[in-house]
mmCIF file with all atom_site columns, C-alpha atoms in Angstrom:
data_model
loop_
_atom_site.group_PDB
_atom_site.id
_atom_site.type_symbol
_atom_site.label_atom_id
_atom_site.label_alt_id
_atom_site.label_comp_id
_atom_site.label_asym_id
_atom_site.label_entity_id
_atom_site.label_seq_id
_atom_site.pdbx_PDB_ins_code
_atom_site.Cartn_x
_atom_site.Cartn_y
_atom_site.Cartn_z
_atom_site.occupancy
_atom_site.B_iso_or_equiv
_atom_site.pdbx_formal_charge
_atom_site.auth_seq_id
_atom_site.auth_comp_id
_atom_site.auth_asym_id
_atom_site.auth_atom_id
_atom_site.pdbx_PDB_model_num
ATOM 1   C CA . MET A 1 1   ? -4.933  -15.274 -22.315 1.00 78.00 ? 1   MET A CA 1
ATOM 2   C CA . THR A 1 2   ? -7.307  -12.798 -22.142 1.00 90.00 ? 2   THR A CA 1
ATOM 3   C CA . TYR A 1 3   ? -8.286  -10.328 -19.115 1.00 94.00 ? 3   TYR A CA 1
ATOM 4   C CA . VAL A 1 4   ? -10.157 -6.785  -18.501 1.00 95.00 ? 4   VAL A CA 1
ATOM 5   C CA . ILE A 1 5   ? -10.399 -4.289  -15.890 1.00 95.00 ? 5   ILE A CA 1
ATOM 6   C CA . ILE A 1 6   ? -13.945 -2.756  -15.459 1.00 94.00 ? 6   ILE A CA 1
ATOM 7   C CA . GLU A 1 7   ? -15.445 -0.197  -13.509 1.00 94.00 ? 7   GLU A CA 1
ATOM 8   C CA . ALA A 1 8   ? -18.633 -1.948  -11.233 1.00 90.00 ? 8   ALA A CA 1
ATOM 9   C CA . SER A 1 9   ? -19.808 -0.663  -7.496  1.00 83.00 ? 9   SER A CA 1
ATOM 10  C CA . GLY A 1 10  ? -17.571 1.386   -7.175  1.00 87.00 ? 10  GLY A CA 1
ATOM 11  C CA . ARG A 1 11  ? -14.806 -0.948  -7.525  1.00 92.00 ? 11  ARG A CA 1
ATOM 12  C CA . GLN A 1 12  ? -12.276 -2.169  -10.514 1.00 94.00 ? 12  GLN A CA 1
ATOM 13  C CA . ILE A 1 13  ? -12.518 -5.389  -11.366 1.00 95.00 ? 13  ILE A CA 1
ATOM 14  C CA . CYS A 1 14  ? -9.637  -8.207  -12.776 1.00 95.00 ? 14  CYS A CA 1
ATOM 15  C CA . MET A 1 15  ? -11.844 -10.062 -15.294 1.00 95.00 ? 15  MET A CA 1
ATOM 16  C CA . LYS A 1 16  ? -11.853 -13.220 -17.099 1.00 95.00 ? 16  LYS A CA 1
ATOM 17  C CA . PRO A 1 17  ? -13.788 -15.421 -18.937 1.00 95.00 ? 17  PRO A CA 1
ATOM 18  C CA . GLY A 1 18  ? -14.595 -18.593 -17.041 1.00 95.00 ? 18  GLY A CA 1
ATOM 19  C CA . GLN A 1 19  ? -13.999 -17.620 -13.447 1.00 96.00 ? 19  GLN A CA 1
ATOM 20  C CA . PHE A 1 20  ? -17.007 -16.157 -11.350 1.00 95.00 ? 20  PHE A CA 1
ATOM 21  C CA . TYR A 1 21  ? -17.005 -12.565 -8.946  1.00 96.00 ? 21  TYR A CA 1
ATOM 22  C CA . ASP A 1 22  ? -18.617 -11.692 -6.248  1.00 95.00 ? 22  ASP A CA 1
ATOM 23  C CA . VAL A 1 23  ? -20.520 -7.836  -6.808  1.00 95.00 ? 23  VAL A CA 1
ATOM 24  C CA . ASN A 1 24  ? -22.620 -5.676  -4.897  1.00 95.00 ? 24  ASN A CA 1
ATOM 25  C CA . TYR A 1 25  ? -26.229 -6.828  -5.036  1.00 96.00 ? 25  TYR A CA 1
ATOM 26  C CA . MET A 1 26  ? -27.532 -6.085  -8.436  1.00 95.00 ? 26  MET A CA 1
ATOM 27  C CA . ASN A 1 27  ? -31.055 -6.136  -9.409  1.00 95.00 ? 27  ASN A CA 1
ATOM 28  C CA . ALA A 1 28  ? -31.441 -9.673  -11.287 1.00 95.00 ? 28  ALA A CA 1
ATOM 29  C CA . GLU A 1 29  ? -32.523 -12.795 -11.164 1.00 96.00 ? 29  GLU A CA 1
ATOM 30  C CA . PRO A 1 30  ? -30.481 -14.892 -11.123 1.00 96.00 ? 30  PRO A CA 1
ATOM 31  C CA . GLY A 1 31  ? -30.441 -17.331 -14.691 1.00 95.00 ? 31  GLY A CA 1
ATOM 32  C CA . ASP A 1 32  ? -30.350 -13.673 -15.890 1.00 96.00 ? 32  ASP A CA 1
ATOM 33  C CA . ILE A 1 33  ? -27.323 -11.952 -18.767 1.00 96.00 ? 33  ILE A CA 1
ATOM 34  C CA . VAL A 1 34  ? -25.919 -8.563  -17.452 1.00 96.00 ? 34  VAL A CA 1
ATOM 35  C CA . LYS A 1 35  ? -24.242 -6.468  -19.496 1.00 94.00 ? 35  LYS A CA 1
ATOM 36  C CA . PHE A 1 36  ? -20.524 -3.907  -17.987 1.00 93.00 ? 36  PHE A CA 1
ATOM 37  C CA . ASN A 1 37  ? -19.760 -1.492  -19.812 1.00 91.00 ? 37  ASN A CA 1
ATOM 38  C CA . ARG A 1 38  ? -16.929 0.283   -18.496 1.00 93.00 ? 38  ARG A CA 1
ATOM 39  C CA . ILE A 1 39  ? -14.549 -1.319  -19.614 1.00 93.00 ? 39  ILE A CA 1
ATOM 40  C CA . LEU A 1 40  ? -11.308 0.611   -18.478 1.00 94.00 ? 40  LEU A CA 1
ATOM 41  C CA . LEU A 1 41  ? -8.358  -2.113  -19.706 1.00 93.00 ? 41  LEU A CA 1
ATOM 42  C CA . LEU A 1 42  ? -8.548  -4.429  -22.046 1.00 93.00 ? 42  LEU A CA 1
ATOM 43  C CA . ASN A 1 43  ? -4.823  -7.740  -22.298 1.00 94.00 ? 43  ASN A CA 1
ATOM 44  C CA . CYS A 1 44  ? -5.426  -9.323  -25.316 1.00 89.00 ? 44  CYS A CA 1
ATOM 45  C CA . ASN A 1 45  ? -2.722  -12.022 -25.775 1.00 89.00 ? 45  ASN A CA 1
ATOM 46  C CA . GLY A 1 46  ? 0.481   -9.309  -24.322 1.00 89.00 ? 46  GLY A CA 1
ATOM 47  C CA . ASN A 1 47  ? -1.579  -6.164  -26.479 1.00 92.00 ? 47  ASN A CA 1
ATOM 48  C CA . ILE A 1 48  ? -2.641  -3.611  -24.014 1.00 92.00 ? 48  ILE A CA 1
ATOM 49  C CA . GLU A 1 49  ? -5.249  -0.937  -24.784 1.00 89.00 ? 49  GLU A CA 1
ATOM 50  C CA . LEU A 1 50  ? -6.014  1.814   -22.355 1.00 92.00 ? 50  LEU A CA 1
ATOM 51  C CA . GLY A 1 51  ? -9.147  3.792   -21.830 1.00 89.00 ? 51  GLY A CA 1
ATOM 52  C CA . ASN A 1 52  ? -9.856  7.349   -21.233 1.00 90.00 ? 52  ASN A CA 1
ATOM 53  C CA . PRO A 1 53  ? -11.695 6.987   -18.864 1.00 88.00 ? 53  PRO A CA 1
ATOM 54  C CA . CYS A 1 54  ? -13.577 3.767   -21.069 1.00 91.00 ? 54  CYS A CA 1
ATOM 55  C CA . LEU A 1 55  ? -13.265 1.793   -23.867 1.00 90.00 ? 55  LEU A CA 1
ATOM 56  C CA . SER A 1 56  ? -16.155 1.864   -25.303 1.00 86.00 ? 56  SER A CA 1
ATOM 57  C CA . PRO A 1 57  ? -16.969 -1.025  -28.798 1.00 87.00 ? 57  PRO A CA 1
ATOM 58  C CA . LEU A 1 58  ? -16.173 -2.977  -25.787 1.00 91.00 ? 58  LEU A CA 1
ATOM 59  C CA . LYS A 1 59  ? -18.571 -5.231  -23.444 1.00 93.00 ? 59  LYS A CA 1
ATOM 60  C CA . VAL A 1 60  ? -18.544 -8.152  -20.496 1.00 94.00 ? 60  VAL A CA 1
ATOM 61  C CA . LYS A 1 61  ? -20.905 -10.651 -20.958 1.00 95.00 ? 61  LYS A CA 1
ATOM 62  C CA . ALA A 1 62  ? -21.986 -11.840 -17.920 1.00 96.00 ? 62  ALA A CA 1
ATOM 63  C CA . LYS A 1 63  ? -24.549 -14.798 -16.085 1.00 97.00 ? 63  LYS A CA 1
ATOM 64  C CA . VAL A 1 64  ? -25.904 -13.241 -12.828 1.00 97.00 ? 64  VAL A CA 1
ATOM 65  C CA . LEU A 1 65  ? -25.474 -16.902 -10.936 1.00 97.00 ? 65  LEU A CA 1
ATOM 66  C CA . LYS A 1 66  ? -27.213 -16.539 -7.659  1.00 97.00 ? 66  LYS A CA 1
ATOM 67  C CA . HIS A 1 67  ? -26.753 -14.396 -4.748  1.00 97.00 ? 67  HIS A CA 1
ATOM 68  C CA . LEU A 1 68  ? -25.770 -14.285 -1.399  1.00 97.00 ? 68  LEU A CA 1
ATOM 69  C CA . LYS A 1 69  ? -24.210 -12.554 1.612   1.00 97.00 ? 69  LYS A CA 1
ATOM 70  C CA . GLY A 1 70  ? -21.015 -12.027 2.744   1.00 96.00 ? 70  GLY A CA 1
ATOM 71  C CA . LYS A 1 71  ? -18.348 -11.908 5.223   1.00 97.00 ? 71  LYS A CA 1
ATOM 72  C CA . LYS A 1 72  ? -19.520 -10.854 8.725   1.00 97.00 ? 72  LYS A CA 1
ATOM 73  C CA . ILE A 1 73  ? -18.479 -7.701  10.302  1.00 97.00 ? 73  ILE A CA 1
ATOM 74  C CA . THR A 1 74  ? -18.346 -6.948  13.630  1.00 98.00 ? 74  THR A CA 1
ATOM 75  C CA . VAL A 1 75  ? -18.560 -3.627  14.284  1.00 97.00 ? 75  VAL A CA 1
ATOM 76  C CA . PHE A 1 76  ? -18.127 -2.125  17.967  1.00 97.00 ? 76  PHE A CA 1
ATOM 77  C CA . LYS A 1 77  ? -17.854 1.678   19.259  1.00 97.00 ? 77  LYS A CA 1
ATOM 78  C CA . MET A 1 78  ? -16.455 2.381   22.402  1.00 97.00 ? 78  MET A CA 1
ATOM 79  C CA . LYS A 1 79  ? -16.732 6.005   24.348  1.00 96.00 ? 79  LYS A CA 1
ATOM 80  C CA . ALA A 1 80  ? -14.486 5.987   26.883  1.00 95.00 ? 80  ALA A CA 1
ATOM 81  C CA . LYS A 1 81  ? -15.499 6.094   30.995  1.00 95.00 ? 81  LYS A CA 1
ATOM 82  C CA . LYS A 1 82  ? -19.071 6.528   29.889  1.00 96.00 ? 82  LYS A CA 1
ATOM 83  C CA . ASN A 1 83  ? -19.155 2.817   30.026  1.00 94.00 ? 83  ASN A CA 1
ATOM 84  C CA . THR A 1 84  ? -21.286 2.692   26.663  1.00 96.00 ? 84  THR A CA 1
ATOM 85  C CA . ARG A 1 85  ? -20.910 -0.248  24.355  1.00 96.00 ? 85  ARG A CA 1
ATOM 86  C CA . VAL A 1 86  ? -22.403 -0.412  21.345  1.00 97.00 ? 86  VAL A CA 1
ATOM 87  C CA . LYS A 1 87  ? -21.378 -4.540  19.600  1.00 97.00 ? 87  LYS A CA 1
ATOM 88  C CA . LYS A 1 88  ? -23.310 -4.009  15.913  1.00 97.00 ? 88  LYS A CA 1
ATOM 89  C CA . GLY A 1 89  ? -22.709 -7.056  13.613  1.00 97.00 ? 89  GLY A CA 1
ATOM 90  C CA . HIS A 1 90  ? -23.389 -6.735  8.949   1.00 97.00 ? 90  HIS A CA 1
ATOM 91  C CA . ARG A 1 91  ? -23.056 -8.768  6.504   1.00 97.00 ? 91  ARG A CA 1
ATOM 92  C CA . GLN A 1 92  ? -22.628 -7.533  2.677   1.00 96.00 ? 92  GLN A CA 1
ATOM 93  C CA . HIS A 1 93  ? -25.784 -8.381  0.346   1.00 97.00 ? 93  HIS A CA 1
ATOM 94  C CA . LEU A 1 94  ? -23.870 -9.858  -2.474  1.00 96.00 ? 94  LEU A CA 1
ATOM 95  C CA . THR A 1 95  ? -24.544 -10.879 -6.114  1.00 96.00 ? 95  THR A CA 1
ATOM 96  C CA . ARG A 1 96  ? -22.230 -13.637 -7.693  1.00 97.00 ? 96  ARG A CA 1
ATOM 97  C CA . ILE A 1 97  ? -21.889 -13.459 -11.529 1.00 96.00 ? 97  ILE A CA 1
ATOM 98  C CA . LEU A 1 98  ? -20.362 -16.197 -14.383 1.00 97.00 ? 98  LEU A CA 1
ATOM 99  C CA . VAL A 1 99  ? -18.541 -13.684 -16.321 1.00 96.00 ? 99  VAL A CA 1
ATOM 100 C CA . GLN A 1 100 ? -18.647 -15.989 -20.095 1.00 96.00 ? 100 GLN A CA 1
ATOM 101 C CA . GLU A 1 101 ? -17.580 -13.303 -23.368 1.00 93.00 ? 101 GLU A CA 1
ATOM 102 C CA . ILE A 1 102 ? -15.439 -10.610 -24.176 1.00 92.00 ? 102 ILE A CA 1
ATOM 103 C CA . ILE A 1 103 ? -17.425 -8.410  -26.712 1.00 91.00 ? 103 ILE A CA 1
ATOM 104 C CA . ARG A 1 104 ? -16.449 -6.365  -28.793 1.00 84.00 ? 104 ARG A CA 1
ATOM 105 C CA . ALA A 1 105 ? -19.217 -4.730  -30.326 1.00 74.00 ? 105 ALA A CA 1
ATOM 106 C CA . ASN A 1 106 ? -18.867 -2.473  -33.571 1.00 67.00 ? 106 ASN A CA 1
#
C-alpha cells in the first residue's frame, strides 16, 4: 500500500495511485497532465519518509478529468432588531483529478 500526503491549494491531501480527488480549481484543460511537487510524506509498504518540509525527489503525476462545482453552501446574515436579512449561496469551483503514479526523480 503506497500513499503520499501532498500540499495542494492550501490543503493537505492523502493520495493513492488509481484514485480520483477533488481539489480547488486548476487552470488546466480536461485531459491535461499535472504534477504536484510538494510531497510532505511518503508511505511505501510501511517505510515512511518525512520531508523537511518537502521530499524534493518525488512528484505525483495526475490527469485532469473534469471541472465541476462543489456542494452548495448557504450564507445567512442577520442583524437583530434592525430587520436586515441577507441570504446568499456559494458553490466552489473544483477540479477532479485522477492520480496516475508517484514518480521518484533522481
